[in-house]
Tab-separated table of C-alpha atoms in Angstrom:
chain	number	residue	atom	x	y	z
A	1404	MET	CA	66.690	67.844	70.144
A	1405	LEU	CA	67.558	69.711	73.068
A	1406	LEU	CA	70.088	67.765	75.660
A	1407	VAL	CA	69.642	68.797	79.070
A	1408	ASN	CA	72.382	67.589	81.541
A	1409	VAL	CA	70.844	67.013	84.702
A	1410	ILE	CA	73.002	66.900	87.909
A	1411	PRO	CA	71.956	64.116	90.385
A	1412	PRO	CA	71.138	66.433	94.177
A	1413	GLU	CA	73.906	64.619	95.448
A	1414	ALA	CA	76.534	65.917	93.326
A	1415	ILE	CA	75.505	69.322	93.972
A	1416	PRO	CA	77.656	70.656	97.269
A	1417	SER	CA	75.624	71.783	100.270
A	1418	LEU	CA	76.674	75.277	101.635
A	1419	SER	CA	77.147	75.243	105.753
A	1420	ASP	CA	75.716	77.357	108.235
A	1421	GLU	CA	78.586	79.816	108.056
A	1422	ASP	CA	78.626	80.024	103.814
A	1423	LEU	CA	74.998	80.583	103.662
A	1424	LEU	CA	75.181	83.043	106.200
A	1425	VAL	CA	78.300	84.806	104.638
A	1426	GLN	CA	76.443	84.572	101.449
A	1427	ARG	CA	73.057	86.350	103.083
A	1428	LEU	CA	75.468	89.072	104.129
A	1429	ARG	CA	77.784	89.787	100.950
A	1430	ASP	CA	73.546	90.344	99.380
A	1431	ARG	CA	73.852	92.927	102.210
A	1432	ASP	CA	70.169	90.369	103.799
A	1433	GLU	CA	69.934	92.585	107.177
A	1434	SER	CA	67.993	89.406	109.073
A	1435	ALA	CA	71.363	87.725	108.785
A	1436	MET	CA	73.202	90.545	110.747
A	1437	THR	CA	70.500	89.760	113.329
A	1438	LEU	CA	71.734	85.829	112.728
A	1439	PHE	CA	74.944	87.362	112.606
A	1440	TYR	CA	74.797	89.304	115.943
A	1441	ASP	CA	73.022	86.549	118.357
A	1442	ARG	CA	75.656	83.781	116.891
A	1443	TYR	CA	78.313	85.935	117.698
A	1444	SER	CA	78.225	89.057	119.812
A	1445	ALA	CA	78.642	87.310	122.891
A	1446	ALA	CA	82.289	86.138	121.876
A	1447	LEU	CA	83.206	89.108	120.527
A	1448	TYR	CA	82.257	90.898	123.552
A	1449	GLY	CA	84.202	89.271	125.650
A	1450	VAL	CA	87.058	89.713	123.665
A	1451	ILE	CA	86.754	93.835	123.989
A	1452	MET	CA	85.655	93.236	127.579
A	1453	ARG	CA	89.284	91.760	128.373
A	1454	ILE	CA	90.457	94.957	126.077
A	1455	VAL	CA	88.872	97.552	127.555
A	1456	LYS	CA	88.128	96.551	130.893
A	1457	LYS	CA	84.925	98.840	131.041
A	1458	GLU	CA	81.433	97.108	130.246
A	1459	GLU	CA	80.188	100.796	128.789
A	1460	GLU	CA	83.062	100.982	126.528
A	1461	ALA	CA	83.235	97.389	125.657
A	1462	GLU	CA	79.817	97.850	124.342
A	1463	ASP	CA	80.135	100.497	122.304
A	1464	VAL	CA	83.363	99.325	120.431
A	1465	LEU	CA	80.668	96.591	119.948
A	1466	GLN	CA	78.234	98.278	118.596
A	1467	GLU	CA	80.977	100.264	116.832
A	1468	SER	CA	82.346	96.400	115.058
A	1469	MET	CA	79.134	95.751	114.134
A	1470	VAL	CA	78.676	98.877	112.143
A	1471	LYS	CA	82.255	98.301	110.530
A	1472	ILE	CA	81.644	94.563	109.838
A	1473	TRP	CA	78.063	95.220	108.027
A	1474	ASN	CA	79.387	98.172	105.645
A	1475	SER	CA	83.207	96.113	104.832
A	1476	PHE	CA	81.813	92.544	104.735
A	1477	HIS	CA	82.615	92.845	100.835
A	1478	SER	CA	86.652	92.806	101.869
A	1479	TYR	CA	85.751	89.441	103.820
A	1480	ASP	CA	87.688	86.844	102.260
A	1481	ALA	CA	86.915	83.438	102.726
A	1482	GLY	CA	89.885	82.066	101.088
A	1483	LYS	CA	92.036	83.693	103.681
A	1484	GLY	CA	90.306	82.548	106.818
A	1485	ARG	CA	87.238	81.497	108.659
A	1486	LEU	CA	84.628	84.459	109.724
A	1487	PHE	CA	84.863	84.262	113.099
A	1488	THR	CA	88.522	84.856	112.682
A	1489	TRP	CA	88.202	87.748	110.466
A	1490	VAL	CA	85.078	89.450	112.708
A	1491	MET	CA	87.136	88.546	115.944
A	1492	ASN	CA	90.609	90.758	114.401
A	1493	VAL	CA	87.923	93.741	113.219
A	1494	SER	CA	86.854	93.596	116.813
A	1495	ARG	CA	90.290	93.029	118.454
A	1496	ASN	CA	91.201	95.358	116.486
A	1497	LEU	CA	88.911	98.433	117.297
A	1498	ALA	CA	88.942	97.518	120.697
A	1499	ILE	CA	92.914	98.022	120.687
A	1500	ASP	CA	92.386	101.342	119.059
A	1501	LYS	CA	89.828	102.646	121.277
A	1502	ILE	CA	92.556	101.868	124.070
A	1503	ARG	CA	95.468	103.656	122.346
A	1504	SER	CA	93.143	106.410	122.314
A	1505	ARG	CA	93.768	109.731	123.641
A	1506	GLN	CA	90.602	110.319	124.795
A	1507	TYR	CA	89.927	107.028	126.209
A	1508	ARG	CA	93.588	107.524	128.014
A	1509	VAL	CA	92.621	110.857	129.770
A	1510	GLY	CA	89.336	109.360	130.971
A	1511	SER	CA	90.470	106.695	132.121
A	1512	ARG	CA	93.134	108.807	134.688
A	1513	THR	CA	89.916	110.265	136.033
A	1514	GLN	CA	87.107	109.284	138.333
A	1515	PRO	CA	84.069	110.753	139.683
A	1516	LEU	CA	84.751	112.486	142.855
A	1517	GLU	CA	82.237	110.503	144.353
A	1518	ASP	CA	84.910	107.073	143.765
A	1519	SER	CA	87.668	109.356	144.665
A	1520	ALA	CA	89.320	108.485	148.398
A	1521	ALA	CA	90.242	112.450	149.102
A	1522	VAL	CA	86.308	112.109	149.948
A	1523	ARG	CA	87.447	109.513	152.399
A	1524	GLU	CA	90.841	110.712	153.497
A	1525	ALA	CA	91.693	113.913	155.833
A	1526	ALA	CA	94.180	115.938	154.239
A	1527	SER	CA	97.470	114.358	154.231
A	1528	PRO	CA	100.472	116.076	156.869
A	1529	THR	CA	101.729	116.783	153.854
A	1530	PHE	CA	99.523	119.264	152.603
A	1531	ARG	CA	100.353	123.225	152.326
A	1532	PRO	CA	98.242	125.310	151.611
A	1533	GLU	CA	100.523	127.896	150.106
A	1534	HIS	CA	100.583	125.719	147.078
A	1535	ILE	CA	96.652	126.144	146.177
A	1536	GLY	CA	97.505	130.064	144.460
A	1537	LEU	CA	99.675	127.946	142.398
A	1538	GLN	CA	97.851	127.888	139.042
A	1539	GLU	CA	97.270	131.964	140.098
A	1540	MET	CA	101.344	132.106	139.519
A	1541	THR	CA	101.028	130.187	136.627
A	1542	LYS	CA	99.231	133.464	134.880
A	1543	GLN	CA	102.642	135.504	135.066
A	1544	LEU	CA	103.880	133.161	132.858
A	1545	ASN	CA	104.413	133.991	129.124
A	1546	PRO	CA	101.574	132.403	127.210
A	1547	ASP	CA	103.902	129.589	125.801
A	1548	GLN	CA	104.932	128.360	128.841
A	1549	GLN	CA	101.970	128.814	130.698
A	1550	GLN	CA	99.790	126.405	128.496
A	1551	VAL	CA	102.355	123.930	129.217
A	1552	VAL	CA	102.143	123.719	132.505
A	1553	ASP	CA	98.406	124.157	132.477
A	1554	MET	CA	97.932	121.122	130.231
A	1555	LEU	CA	101.144	119.178	132.184
A	1556	TYR	CA	99.792	119.988	135.569
A	1557	PHE	CA	96.642	120.751	136.018
A	1558	GLY	CA	95.407	118.644	133.011
A	1559	GLY	CA	96.957	115.754	133.491
A	1560	TYR	CA	98.963	115.483	129.947
A	1561	THR	CA	101.915	113.531	129.676
A	1562	GLN	CA	105.179	115.950	128.017
A	1563	SER	CA	105.066	113.586	125.211
A	1564	GLU	CA	100.920	113.915	124.620
A	1565	VAL	CA	101.394	117.621	125.355
A	1566	ALA	CA	103.529	118.136	121.867
A	1567	GLU	CA	100.921	115.817	119.995
A	1568	GLU	CA	98.348	117.821	121.448
A	1569	LEU	CA	100.164	121.066	120.406
A	1570	ASP	CA	102.108	120.088	117.624
A	1571	LEU	CA	104.916	120.860	118.893
A	1572	PRO	CA	108.670	118.653	119.643
A	1573	LEU	CA	109.021	117.506	122.463
A	1574	GLY	CA	111.975	119.111	122.636
A	1575	THR	CA	109.764	122.121	123.290
A	1576	VAL	CA	107.786	121.328	125.090
A	1577	LYS	CA	110.248	120.252	127.740
A	1578	THR	CA	111.952	123.239	127.486
A	1579	ARG	CA	109.279	125.500	127.803
A	1580	ALA	CA	108.377	123.281	131.346
A	1581	ARG	CA	111.933	123.648	132.383
A	1582	ALA	CA	111.978	127.343	131.706
A	1583	ALA	CA	108.149	127.558	133.945
A	1584	ILE	CA	109.555	125.617	136.742
A	1585	LYS	CA	112.274	128.336	137.423
A	1586	VAL	CA	110.269	131.446	137.036
A	1587	LEU	CA	107.625	129.982	139.285
A	1588	SER	CA	110.714	128.904	142.214
A	1589	LYS	CA	111.922	133.234	141.884
A	1590	LEU	CA	108.171	133.677	142.137
A	1591	ILE	CA	107.202	131.464	145.397
A	1592	ARG	CA	110.323	132.360	146.843
């Protein structure tokens, strides 16, 4: 005779909505990702927007977050925290990575010409037309100095960014910049 142990339904723990969603995401159920997006995207977008401060950038980071969450969902451990906390950290970290990226920093320094105050204002009384030929003078520098000066003064880079970009020690960048300024000051006189 076969004995079957029957468990009454009330003795089986029911899964919460979040637990069911987690299980469906672990099973790679794409419709669960749609539900996940509907449930969490507004909150994630709000946090991302507070960090990057630009709508277009925030939308990109949100999309990148969703892809990363989907592709790395296997690493979510419910024992370490709630789903919301985990996805919030993923999104926040991607937003922080975005604002730390050189592309974002350089892009945030520039603005479209039509938004520029220079278009709306008359030239400053301290404007000196003889400075216009300065970029031509830099062509008389040696190639290493010219590259550093072009990046610093015409490219908007900091000395640290030039060092990183050219894979040079910061001291070398500073030395080349000083030497270039000495040469340019003699050429201007």
